[in-house]
mmCIF file of C-alpha atoms in Angstrom:
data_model
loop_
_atom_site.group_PDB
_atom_site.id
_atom_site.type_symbol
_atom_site.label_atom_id
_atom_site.label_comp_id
_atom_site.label_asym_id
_atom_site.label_seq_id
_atom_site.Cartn_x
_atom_site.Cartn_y
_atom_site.Cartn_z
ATOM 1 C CA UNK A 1 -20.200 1.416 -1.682
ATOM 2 C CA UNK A 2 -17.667 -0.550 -3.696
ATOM 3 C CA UNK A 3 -15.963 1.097 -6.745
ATOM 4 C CA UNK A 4 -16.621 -1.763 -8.846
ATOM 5 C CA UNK A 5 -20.388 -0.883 -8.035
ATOM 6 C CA UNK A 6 -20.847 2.696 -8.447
ATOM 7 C CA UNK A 7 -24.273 2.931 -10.090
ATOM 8 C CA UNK A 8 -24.463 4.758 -12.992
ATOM 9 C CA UNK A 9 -23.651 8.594 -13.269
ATOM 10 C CA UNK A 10 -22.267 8.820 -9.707
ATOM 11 C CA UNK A 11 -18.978 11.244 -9.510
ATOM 12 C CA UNK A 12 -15.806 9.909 -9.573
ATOM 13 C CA UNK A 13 -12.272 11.280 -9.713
ATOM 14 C CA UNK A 14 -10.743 8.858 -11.757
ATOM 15 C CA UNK A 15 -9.167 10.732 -14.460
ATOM 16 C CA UNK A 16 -10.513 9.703 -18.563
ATOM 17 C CA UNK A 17 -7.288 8.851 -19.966
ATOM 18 C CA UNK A 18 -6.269 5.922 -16.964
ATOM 19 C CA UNK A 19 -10.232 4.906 -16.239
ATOM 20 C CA UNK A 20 -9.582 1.685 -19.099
ATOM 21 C CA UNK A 21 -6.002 0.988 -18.119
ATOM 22 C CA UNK A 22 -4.990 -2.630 -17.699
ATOM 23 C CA UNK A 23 -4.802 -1.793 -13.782
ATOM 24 C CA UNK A 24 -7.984 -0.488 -13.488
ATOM 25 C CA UNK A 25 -10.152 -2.338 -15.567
ATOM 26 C CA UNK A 26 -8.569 -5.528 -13.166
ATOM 27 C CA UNK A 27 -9.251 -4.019 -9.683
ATOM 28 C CA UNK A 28 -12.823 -3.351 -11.320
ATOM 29 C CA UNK A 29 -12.688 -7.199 -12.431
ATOM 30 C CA UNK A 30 -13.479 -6.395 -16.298
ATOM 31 C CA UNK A 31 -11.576 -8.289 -18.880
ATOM 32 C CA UNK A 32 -7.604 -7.164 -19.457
ATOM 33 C CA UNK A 33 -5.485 -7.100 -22.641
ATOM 34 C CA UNK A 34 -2.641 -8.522 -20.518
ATOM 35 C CA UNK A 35 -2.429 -8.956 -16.609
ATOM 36 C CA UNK A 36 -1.596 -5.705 -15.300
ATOM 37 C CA UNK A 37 1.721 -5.758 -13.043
ATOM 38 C CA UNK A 38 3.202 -3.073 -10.604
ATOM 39 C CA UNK A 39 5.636 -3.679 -7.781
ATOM 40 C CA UNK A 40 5.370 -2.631 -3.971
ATOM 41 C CA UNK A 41 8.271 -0.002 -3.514
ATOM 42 C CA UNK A 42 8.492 0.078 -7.133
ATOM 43 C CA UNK A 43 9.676 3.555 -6.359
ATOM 44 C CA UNK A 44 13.292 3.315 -4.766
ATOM 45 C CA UNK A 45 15.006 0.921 -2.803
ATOM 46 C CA UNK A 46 16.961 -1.318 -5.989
ATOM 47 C CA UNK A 47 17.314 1.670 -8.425
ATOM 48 C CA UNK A 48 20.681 3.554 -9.024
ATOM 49 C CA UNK A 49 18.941 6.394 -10.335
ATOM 50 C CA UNK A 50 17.276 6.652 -6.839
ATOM 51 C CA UNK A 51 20.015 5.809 -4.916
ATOM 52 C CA UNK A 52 21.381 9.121 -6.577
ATOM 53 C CA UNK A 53 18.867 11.624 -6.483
ATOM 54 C CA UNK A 54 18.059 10.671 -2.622
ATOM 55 C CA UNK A 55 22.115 11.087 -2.229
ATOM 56 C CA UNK A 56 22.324 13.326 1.373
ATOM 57 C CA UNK A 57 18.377 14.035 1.756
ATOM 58 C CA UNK A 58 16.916 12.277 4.565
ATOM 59 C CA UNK A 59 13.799 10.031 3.869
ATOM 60 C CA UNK A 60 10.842 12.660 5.416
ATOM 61 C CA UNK A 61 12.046 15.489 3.819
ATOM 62 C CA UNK A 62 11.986 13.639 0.219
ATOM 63 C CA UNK A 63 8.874 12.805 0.622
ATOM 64 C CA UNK A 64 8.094 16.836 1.127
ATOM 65 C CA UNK A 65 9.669 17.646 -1.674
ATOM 66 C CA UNK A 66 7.509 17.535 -4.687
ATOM 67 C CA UNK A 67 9.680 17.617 -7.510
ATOM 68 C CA UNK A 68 11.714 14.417 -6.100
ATOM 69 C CA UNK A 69 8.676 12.616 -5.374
ATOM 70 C CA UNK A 70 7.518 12.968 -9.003
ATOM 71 C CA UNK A 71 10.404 11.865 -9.948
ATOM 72 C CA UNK A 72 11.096 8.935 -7.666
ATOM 73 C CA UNK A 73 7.704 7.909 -8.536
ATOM 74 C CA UNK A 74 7.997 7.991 -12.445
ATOM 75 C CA UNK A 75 11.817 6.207 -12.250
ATOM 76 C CA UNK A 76 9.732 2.556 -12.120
ATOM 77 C CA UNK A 77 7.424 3.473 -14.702
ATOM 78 C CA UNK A 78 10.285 4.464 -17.114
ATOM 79 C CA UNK A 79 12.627 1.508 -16.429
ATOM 80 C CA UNK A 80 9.977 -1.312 -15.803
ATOM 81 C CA UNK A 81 7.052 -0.047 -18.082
ATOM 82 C CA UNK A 82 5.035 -1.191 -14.996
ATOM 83 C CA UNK A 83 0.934 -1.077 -15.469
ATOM 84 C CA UNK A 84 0.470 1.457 -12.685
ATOM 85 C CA UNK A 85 2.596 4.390 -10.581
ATOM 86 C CA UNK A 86 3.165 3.827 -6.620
ATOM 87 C CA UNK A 87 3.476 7.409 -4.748
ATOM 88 C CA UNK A 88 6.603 7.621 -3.467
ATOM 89 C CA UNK A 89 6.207 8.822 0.201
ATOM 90 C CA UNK A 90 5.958 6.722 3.599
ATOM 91 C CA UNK A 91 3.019 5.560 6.124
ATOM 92 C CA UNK A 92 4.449 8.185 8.676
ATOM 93 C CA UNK A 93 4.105 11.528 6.425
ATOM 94 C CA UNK A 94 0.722 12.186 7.442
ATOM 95 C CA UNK A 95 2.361 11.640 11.529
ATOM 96 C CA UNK A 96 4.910 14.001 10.801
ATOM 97 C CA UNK A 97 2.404 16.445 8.986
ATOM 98 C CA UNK A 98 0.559 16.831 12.303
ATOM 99 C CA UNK A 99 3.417 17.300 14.176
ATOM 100 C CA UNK A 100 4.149 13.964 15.756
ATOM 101 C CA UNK A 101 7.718 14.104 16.753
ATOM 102 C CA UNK A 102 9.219 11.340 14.850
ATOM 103 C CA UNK A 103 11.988 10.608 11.977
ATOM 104 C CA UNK A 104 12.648 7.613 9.712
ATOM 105 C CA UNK A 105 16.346 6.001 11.345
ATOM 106 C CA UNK A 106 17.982 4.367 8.446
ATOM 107 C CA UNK A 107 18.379 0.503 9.427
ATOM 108 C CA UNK A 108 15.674 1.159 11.835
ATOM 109 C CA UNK A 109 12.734 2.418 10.569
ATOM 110 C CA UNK A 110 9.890 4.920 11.746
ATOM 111 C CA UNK A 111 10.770 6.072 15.539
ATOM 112 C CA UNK A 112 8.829 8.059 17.543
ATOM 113 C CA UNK A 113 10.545 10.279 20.817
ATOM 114 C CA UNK A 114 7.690 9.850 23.155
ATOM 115 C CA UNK A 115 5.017 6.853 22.786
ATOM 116 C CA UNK A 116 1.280 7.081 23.284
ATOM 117 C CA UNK A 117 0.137 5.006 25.592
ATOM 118 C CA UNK A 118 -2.184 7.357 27.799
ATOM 119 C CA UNK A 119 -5.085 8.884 27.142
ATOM 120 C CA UNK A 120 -3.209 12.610 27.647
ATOM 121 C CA UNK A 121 -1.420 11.202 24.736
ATOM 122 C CA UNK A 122 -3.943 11.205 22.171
ATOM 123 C CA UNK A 123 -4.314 14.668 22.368
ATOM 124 C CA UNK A 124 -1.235 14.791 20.467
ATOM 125 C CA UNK A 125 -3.149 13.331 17.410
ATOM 126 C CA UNK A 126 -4.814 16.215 16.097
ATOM 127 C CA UNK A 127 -6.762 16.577 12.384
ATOM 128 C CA UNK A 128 -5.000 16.240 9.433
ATOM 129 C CA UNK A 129 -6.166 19.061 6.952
ATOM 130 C CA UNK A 130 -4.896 19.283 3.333
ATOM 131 C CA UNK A 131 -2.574 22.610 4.153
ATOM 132 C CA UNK A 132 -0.606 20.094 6.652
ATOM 133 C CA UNK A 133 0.435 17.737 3.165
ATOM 134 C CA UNK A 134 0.036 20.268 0.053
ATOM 135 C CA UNK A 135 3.482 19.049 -0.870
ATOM 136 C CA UNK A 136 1.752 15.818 -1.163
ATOM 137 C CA UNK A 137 -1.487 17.571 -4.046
ATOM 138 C CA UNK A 138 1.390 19.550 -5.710
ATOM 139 C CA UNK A 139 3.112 16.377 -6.751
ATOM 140 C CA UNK A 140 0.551 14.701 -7.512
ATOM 141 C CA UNK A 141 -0.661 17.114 -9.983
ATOM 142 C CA UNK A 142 2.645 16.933 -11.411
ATOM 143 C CA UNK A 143 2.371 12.883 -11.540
ATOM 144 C CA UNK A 144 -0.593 13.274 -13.355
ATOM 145 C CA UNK A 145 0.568 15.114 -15.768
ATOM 146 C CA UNK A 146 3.323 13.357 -17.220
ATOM 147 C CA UNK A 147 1.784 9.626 -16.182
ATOM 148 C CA UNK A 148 -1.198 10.405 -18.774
ATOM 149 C CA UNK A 149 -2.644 6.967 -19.033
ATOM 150 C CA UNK A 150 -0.747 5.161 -16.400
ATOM 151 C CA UNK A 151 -2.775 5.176 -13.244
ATOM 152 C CA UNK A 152 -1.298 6.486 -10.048
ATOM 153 C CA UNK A 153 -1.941 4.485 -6.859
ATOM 154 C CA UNK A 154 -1.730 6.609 -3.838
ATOM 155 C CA UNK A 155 -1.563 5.155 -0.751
ATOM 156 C CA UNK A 156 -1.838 5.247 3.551
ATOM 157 C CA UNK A 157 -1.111 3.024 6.475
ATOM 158 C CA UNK A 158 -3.618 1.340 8.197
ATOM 159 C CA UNK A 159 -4.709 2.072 11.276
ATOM 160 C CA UNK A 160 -2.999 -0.278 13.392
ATOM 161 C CA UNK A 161 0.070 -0.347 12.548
ATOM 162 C CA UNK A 162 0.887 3.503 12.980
ATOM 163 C CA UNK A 163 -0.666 2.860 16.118
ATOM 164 C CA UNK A 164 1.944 -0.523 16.262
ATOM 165 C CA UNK A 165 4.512 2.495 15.748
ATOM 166 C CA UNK A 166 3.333 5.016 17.827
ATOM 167 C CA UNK A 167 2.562 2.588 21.045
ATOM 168 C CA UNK A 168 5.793 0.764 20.745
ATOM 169 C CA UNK A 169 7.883 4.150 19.624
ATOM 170 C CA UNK A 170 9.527 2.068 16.531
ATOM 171 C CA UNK A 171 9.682 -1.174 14.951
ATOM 172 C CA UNK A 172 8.792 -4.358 17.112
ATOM 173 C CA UNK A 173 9.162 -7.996 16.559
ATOM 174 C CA UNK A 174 6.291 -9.066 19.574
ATOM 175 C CA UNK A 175 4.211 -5.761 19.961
ATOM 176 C CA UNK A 176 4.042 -6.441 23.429
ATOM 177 C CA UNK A 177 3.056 -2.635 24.091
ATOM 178 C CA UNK A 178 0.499 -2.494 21.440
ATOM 179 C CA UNK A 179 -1.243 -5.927 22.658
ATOM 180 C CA UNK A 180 -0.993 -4.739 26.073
ATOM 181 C CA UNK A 181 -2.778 -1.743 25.184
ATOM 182 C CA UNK A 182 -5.537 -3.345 22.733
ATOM 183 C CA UNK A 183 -5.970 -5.824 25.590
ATOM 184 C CA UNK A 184 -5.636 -3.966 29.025
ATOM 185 C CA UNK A 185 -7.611 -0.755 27.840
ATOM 186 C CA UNK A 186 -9.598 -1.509 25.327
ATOM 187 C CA UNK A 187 -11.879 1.813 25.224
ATOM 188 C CA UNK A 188 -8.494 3.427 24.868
ATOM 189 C CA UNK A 189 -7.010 1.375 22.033
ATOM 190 C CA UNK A 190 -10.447 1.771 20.119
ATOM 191 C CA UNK A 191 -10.360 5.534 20.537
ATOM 192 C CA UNK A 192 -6.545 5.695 19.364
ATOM 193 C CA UNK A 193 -7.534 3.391 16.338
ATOM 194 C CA UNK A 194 -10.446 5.532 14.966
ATOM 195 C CA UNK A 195 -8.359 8.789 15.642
ATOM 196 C CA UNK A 196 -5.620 7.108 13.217
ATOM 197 C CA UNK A 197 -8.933 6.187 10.836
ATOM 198 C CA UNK A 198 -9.641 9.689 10.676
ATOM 199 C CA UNK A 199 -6.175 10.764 9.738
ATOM 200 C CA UNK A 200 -5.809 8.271 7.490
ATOM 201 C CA UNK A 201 -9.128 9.499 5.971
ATOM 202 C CA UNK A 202 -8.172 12.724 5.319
ATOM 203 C CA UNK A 203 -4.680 11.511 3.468
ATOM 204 C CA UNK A 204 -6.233 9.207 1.345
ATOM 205 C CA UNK A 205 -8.955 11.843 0.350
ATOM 206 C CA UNK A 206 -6.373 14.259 -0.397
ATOM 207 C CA UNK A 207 -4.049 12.145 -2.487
ATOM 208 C CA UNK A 208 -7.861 11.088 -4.375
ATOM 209 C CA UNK A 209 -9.163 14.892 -5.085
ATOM 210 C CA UNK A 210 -5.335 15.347 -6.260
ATOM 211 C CA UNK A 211 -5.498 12.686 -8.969
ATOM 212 C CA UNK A 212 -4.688 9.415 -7.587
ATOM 213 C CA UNK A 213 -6.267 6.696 -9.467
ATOM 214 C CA UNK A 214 -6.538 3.880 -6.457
ATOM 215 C CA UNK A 215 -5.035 3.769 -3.288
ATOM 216 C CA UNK A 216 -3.486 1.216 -1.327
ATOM 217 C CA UNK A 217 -3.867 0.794 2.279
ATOM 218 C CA UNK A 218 -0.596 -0.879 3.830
ATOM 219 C CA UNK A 219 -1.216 -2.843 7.127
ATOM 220 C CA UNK A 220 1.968 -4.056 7.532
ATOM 221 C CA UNK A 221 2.151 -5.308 11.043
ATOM 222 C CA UNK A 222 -1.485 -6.779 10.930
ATOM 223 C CA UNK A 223 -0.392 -10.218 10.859
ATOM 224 C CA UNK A 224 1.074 -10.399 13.920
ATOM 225 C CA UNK A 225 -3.224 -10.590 14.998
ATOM 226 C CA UNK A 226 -5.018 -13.863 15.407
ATOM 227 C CA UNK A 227 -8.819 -13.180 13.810
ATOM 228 C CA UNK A 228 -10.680 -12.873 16.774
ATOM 229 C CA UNK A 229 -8.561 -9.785 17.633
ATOM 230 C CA UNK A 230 -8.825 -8.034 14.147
ATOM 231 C CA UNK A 231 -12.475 -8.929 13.698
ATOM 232 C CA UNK A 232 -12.657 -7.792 17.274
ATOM 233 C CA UNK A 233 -10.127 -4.583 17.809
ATOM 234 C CA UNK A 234 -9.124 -3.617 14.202
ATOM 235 C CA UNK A 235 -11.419 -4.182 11.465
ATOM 236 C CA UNK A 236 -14.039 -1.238 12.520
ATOM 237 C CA UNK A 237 -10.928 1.263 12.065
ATOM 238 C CA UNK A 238 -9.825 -0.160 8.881
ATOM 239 C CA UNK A 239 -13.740 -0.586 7.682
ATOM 240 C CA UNK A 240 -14.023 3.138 8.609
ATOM 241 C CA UNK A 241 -11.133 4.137 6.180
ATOM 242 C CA UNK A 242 -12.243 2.695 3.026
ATOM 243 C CA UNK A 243 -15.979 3.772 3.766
ATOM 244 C CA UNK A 244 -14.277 7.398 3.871
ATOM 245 C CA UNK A 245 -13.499 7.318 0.607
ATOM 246 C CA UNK A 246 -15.820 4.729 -0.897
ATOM 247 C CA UNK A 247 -17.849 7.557 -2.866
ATOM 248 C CA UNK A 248 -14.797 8.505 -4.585
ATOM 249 C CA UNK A 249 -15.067 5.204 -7.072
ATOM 250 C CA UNK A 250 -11.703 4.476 -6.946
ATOM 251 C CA UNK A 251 -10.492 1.365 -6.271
ATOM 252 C CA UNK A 252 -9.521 0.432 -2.741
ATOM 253 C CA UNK A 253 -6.746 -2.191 -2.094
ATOM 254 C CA UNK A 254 -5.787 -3.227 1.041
ATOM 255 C CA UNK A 255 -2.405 -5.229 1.901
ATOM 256 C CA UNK A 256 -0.656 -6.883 5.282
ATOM 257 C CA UNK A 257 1.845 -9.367 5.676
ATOM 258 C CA UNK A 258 1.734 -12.418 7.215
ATOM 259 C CA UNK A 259 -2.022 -12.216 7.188
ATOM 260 C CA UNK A 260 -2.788 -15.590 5.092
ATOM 261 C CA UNK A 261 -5.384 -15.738 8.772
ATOM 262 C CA UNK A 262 -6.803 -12.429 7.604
ATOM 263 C CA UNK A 263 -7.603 -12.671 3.874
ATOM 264 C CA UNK A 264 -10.788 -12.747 4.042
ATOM 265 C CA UNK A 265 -11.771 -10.507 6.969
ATOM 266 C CA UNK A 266 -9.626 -8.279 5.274
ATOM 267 C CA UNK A 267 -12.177 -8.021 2.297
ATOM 268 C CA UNK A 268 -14.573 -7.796 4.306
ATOM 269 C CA UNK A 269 -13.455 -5.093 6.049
ATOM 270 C CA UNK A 270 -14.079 -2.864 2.787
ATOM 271 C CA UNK A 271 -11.461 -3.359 0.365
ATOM 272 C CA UNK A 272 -12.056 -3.703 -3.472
ATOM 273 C CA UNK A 273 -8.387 -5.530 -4.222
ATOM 274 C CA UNK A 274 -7.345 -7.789 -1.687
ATOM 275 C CA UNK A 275 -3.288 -8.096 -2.019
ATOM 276 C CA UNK A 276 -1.656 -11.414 -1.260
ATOM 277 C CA UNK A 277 1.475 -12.279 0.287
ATOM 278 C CA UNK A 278 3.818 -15.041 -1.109
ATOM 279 C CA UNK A 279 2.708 -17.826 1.765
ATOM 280 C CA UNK A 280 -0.919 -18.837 0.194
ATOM 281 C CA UNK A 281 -1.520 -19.646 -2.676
ATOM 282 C CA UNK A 282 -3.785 -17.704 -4.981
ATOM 283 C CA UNK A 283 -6.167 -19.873 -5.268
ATOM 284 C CA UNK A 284 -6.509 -21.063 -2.029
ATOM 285 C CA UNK A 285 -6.567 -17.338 -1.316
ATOM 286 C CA UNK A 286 -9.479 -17.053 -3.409
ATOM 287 C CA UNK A 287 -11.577 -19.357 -1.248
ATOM 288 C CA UNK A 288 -10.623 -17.266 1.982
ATOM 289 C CA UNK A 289 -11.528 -14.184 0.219
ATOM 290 C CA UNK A 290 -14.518 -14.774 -1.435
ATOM 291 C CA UNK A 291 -16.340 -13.627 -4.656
ATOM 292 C CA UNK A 292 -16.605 -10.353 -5.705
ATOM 293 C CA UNK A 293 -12.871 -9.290 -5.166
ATOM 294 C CA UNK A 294 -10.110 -8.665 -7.356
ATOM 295 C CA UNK A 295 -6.437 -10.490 -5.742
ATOM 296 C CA UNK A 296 -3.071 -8.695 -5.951
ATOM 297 C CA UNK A 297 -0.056 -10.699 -5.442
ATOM 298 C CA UNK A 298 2.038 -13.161 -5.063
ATOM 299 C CA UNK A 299 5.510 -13.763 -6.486
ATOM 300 C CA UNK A 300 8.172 -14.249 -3.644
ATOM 301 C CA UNK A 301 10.260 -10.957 -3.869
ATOM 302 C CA UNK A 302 13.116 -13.330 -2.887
ATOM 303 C CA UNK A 303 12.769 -15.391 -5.852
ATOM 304 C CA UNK A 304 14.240 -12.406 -8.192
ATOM 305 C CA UNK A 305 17.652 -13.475 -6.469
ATOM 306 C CA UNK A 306 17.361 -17.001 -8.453
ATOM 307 C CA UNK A 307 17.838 -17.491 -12.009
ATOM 308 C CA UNK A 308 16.009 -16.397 -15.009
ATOM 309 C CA UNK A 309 14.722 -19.833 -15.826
ATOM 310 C CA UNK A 310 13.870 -20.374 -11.947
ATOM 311 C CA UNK A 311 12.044 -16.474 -12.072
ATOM 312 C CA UNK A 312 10.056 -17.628 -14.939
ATOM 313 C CA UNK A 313 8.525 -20.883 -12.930
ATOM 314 C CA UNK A 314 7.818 -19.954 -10.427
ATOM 315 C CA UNK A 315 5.936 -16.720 -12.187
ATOM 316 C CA UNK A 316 4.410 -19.709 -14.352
ATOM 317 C CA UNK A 317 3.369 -20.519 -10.697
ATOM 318 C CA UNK A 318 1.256 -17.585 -9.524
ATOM 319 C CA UNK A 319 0.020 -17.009 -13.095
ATOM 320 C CA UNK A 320 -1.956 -20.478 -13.337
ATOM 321 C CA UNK A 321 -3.163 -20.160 -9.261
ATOM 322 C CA UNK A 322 -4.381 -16.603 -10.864
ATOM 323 C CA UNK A 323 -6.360 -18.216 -13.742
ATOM 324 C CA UNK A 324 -10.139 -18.182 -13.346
ATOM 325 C CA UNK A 325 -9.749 -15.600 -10.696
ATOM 326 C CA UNK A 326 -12.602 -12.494 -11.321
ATOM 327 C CA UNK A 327 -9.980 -9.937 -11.448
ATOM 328 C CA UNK A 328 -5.852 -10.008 -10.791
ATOM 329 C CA UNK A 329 -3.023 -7.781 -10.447
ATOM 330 C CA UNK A 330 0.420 -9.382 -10.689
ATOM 331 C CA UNK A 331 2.686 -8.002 -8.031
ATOM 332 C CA UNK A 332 5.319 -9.281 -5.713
ATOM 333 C CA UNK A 333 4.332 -11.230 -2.161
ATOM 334 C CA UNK A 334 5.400 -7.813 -0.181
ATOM 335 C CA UNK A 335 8.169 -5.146 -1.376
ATOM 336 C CA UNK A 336 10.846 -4.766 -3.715
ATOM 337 C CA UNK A 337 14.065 -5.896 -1.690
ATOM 338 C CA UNK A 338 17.117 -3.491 -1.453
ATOM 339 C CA UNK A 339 19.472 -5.189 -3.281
ATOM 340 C CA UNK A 340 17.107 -6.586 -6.304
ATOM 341 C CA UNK A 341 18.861 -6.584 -9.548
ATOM 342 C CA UNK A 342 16.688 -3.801 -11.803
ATOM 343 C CA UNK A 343 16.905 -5.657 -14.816
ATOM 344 C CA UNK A 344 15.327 -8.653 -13.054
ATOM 345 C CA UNK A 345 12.218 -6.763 -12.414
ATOM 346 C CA UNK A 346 11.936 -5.229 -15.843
ATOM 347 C CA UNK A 347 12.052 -8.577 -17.595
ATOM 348 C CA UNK A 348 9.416 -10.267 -15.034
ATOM 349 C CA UNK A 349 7.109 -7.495 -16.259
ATOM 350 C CA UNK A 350 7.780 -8.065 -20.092
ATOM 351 C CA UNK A 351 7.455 -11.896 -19.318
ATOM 352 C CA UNK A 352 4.054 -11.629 -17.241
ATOM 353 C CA UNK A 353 2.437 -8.956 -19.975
ATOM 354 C CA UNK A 354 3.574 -11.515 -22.773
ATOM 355 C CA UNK A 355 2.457 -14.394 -21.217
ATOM 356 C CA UNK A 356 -0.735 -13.094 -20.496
ATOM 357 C CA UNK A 357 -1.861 -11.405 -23.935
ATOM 358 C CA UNK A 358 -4.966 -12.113 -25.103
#
């Protein structure tokens, strides 16, 4: 069941005062005052006012901390007067929550002490359960609150690549361990993948019954699979996530990079919003996709390093691939990079919401 078809009088959570917000009224492809834009890792990364309140406090624990994750997560709204809020927290929190033994290396990324790559090792992936993340409904609650009509976009990561993570114990350029797995044991790598559906179930549902308005699901290191292999050894996990929450009637977005292969598989596999990265096009993306979808994306995130006048084309760019599309949501190609000026980002929102009024 898609959220842009919920018949009539079926129970949703999406709160009265962000159901006909710009964002939402585009992922459910109805007409928009202006296109709606918000910014992967929106919340952090380029912001001095993050930079300070993260000063000394590792990455995991700030995400456990609900206080700083409301207000990480309402920094971009404030600055950029972005179209939607992005819950600051990482793809690994609901790991950590069920006491995978793991931490967040800066300049490294996600690393986990001992790898799964037996089938004693998945008993190491137990339930998630809302106690396990209540840090995660308290802020939320307090998001809610002082977003009002701004929607909040809660979010997961997908299936495969925590298990890219937890196979390969960190970050990998080849996945070598994780295709050796998917390939050599297949049985195996499907159980492992719909064990990771099931906790990623159970995050997204919590983060939805807190107030989350959409949710994202991030499959980050999906591109690195030619489409036989996702249609093949991915897509029932990922199909399985967004059917666990499809009764919710919240929009469901789903994003990977590198995946230009994937678009439309990626649709299929359940999604409501199909995000973009900066390689194709938006219209070509639109044929791989299909009808019936709403398309997030595409702006280079590297382009906010050029001019203002370059900025501007090439956001001239996306905006006419985006025109006659059933539903879009302007956002960068992937994240917010590090070192991105602030002020860059606030004026490409002013320029896209001005340049799209109706």
């Amino acid at each position: 069941m898609s959220a842009n078809d919920a018949p009539s009088g079926q129970q949703t959570t999406q709160q009265p005062q962000t159901y006909d917000s710009p964002f939402l009224k585009a992922c459910r492809r109805e007409p928009v005052p202006h296109t709606p834009v918000w910014f992967m890792r929106q919340a952090g990364r380029s912001l001095p006012e993050y930079l300070k309140v993260r000063e000394g406090i590792p990455m995991l624990e700030s995400c456990m901390r609900p206080e700083l994750v409301t207000e990480i997560t309402l920094q971009p709204v404030r600055r950029h007067k972005v179209d939607a809020a992005i819950f600051f927290s990482d793809i690994v929190v609901p790991l950590k929550a069920i006491g995978v033994d793991l931490d967040i290396k800066p300049g490294v990324g996600p690393v986990v002490a001992e790898p799964i790559r037996t089938r004693a090792d998945l008993a190491r992936l137990r339930d998630l359960t809302p106690e396990d993340v209540a840090y995660v409904t308290e802020a939320i609650g307090m998001l809610t609150a002082e977003l009002g009509s701004t929607p909040l976009i809660g979010f997961a990561g997908a299936p495969f690549t925590l298990a890219s993570y937890l196979v390969e114990g960190g970050p990998s350029r080849n996945h070598e361990h994780t295709k050796a797995l998917m390939y050599g044991d297949p049985q195996l790598w499907a159980d492992l993948l719909d064990r990771l559906a099931d906790i990623t179930s159970a995050f997204l549902r919590v983060q939805i019954e807190a107030g989350a308005s959409a949710v994202q699901l991030f499959d980050s290191w999906v591109g690195a699979l030619a489409p036989v292999d996702y249609r093949r050894s991915v897509m029932p996990a990922s199909t399985k996530v967004f059917d666990s929450v499809a009764s919710y009637g919240v929009p469901r977005i789903h994003f990977g990079v590198g995946t230009g292969e994937l678009l439309g598989l990626m649709g299929e596999a359940g999604a409501d919003v199909v995000g973009v990265d900066w390689r194709v096009p938006l219209d070509e993306a639109v044929r791989r996709v299909g009808p019936g979808k709403t398309l997030q994306g595409n702006l280079d995130p590297a382009v906010l390093f050029s001019s203002r006048e370059a900025v501007e084309a090439k956001t001239d760019e996306v905006l006419a691939a985006a025109k006659g599309l059933e539903g879009h949501v302007f956002n960068l190609g992937h994240g917010v990079l590090p070192t991105t000026d602030p002020d860059a980002l606030t004026r490409l929102v002013e320029y896209v919401h001005t340049h799209t009024a109706v």
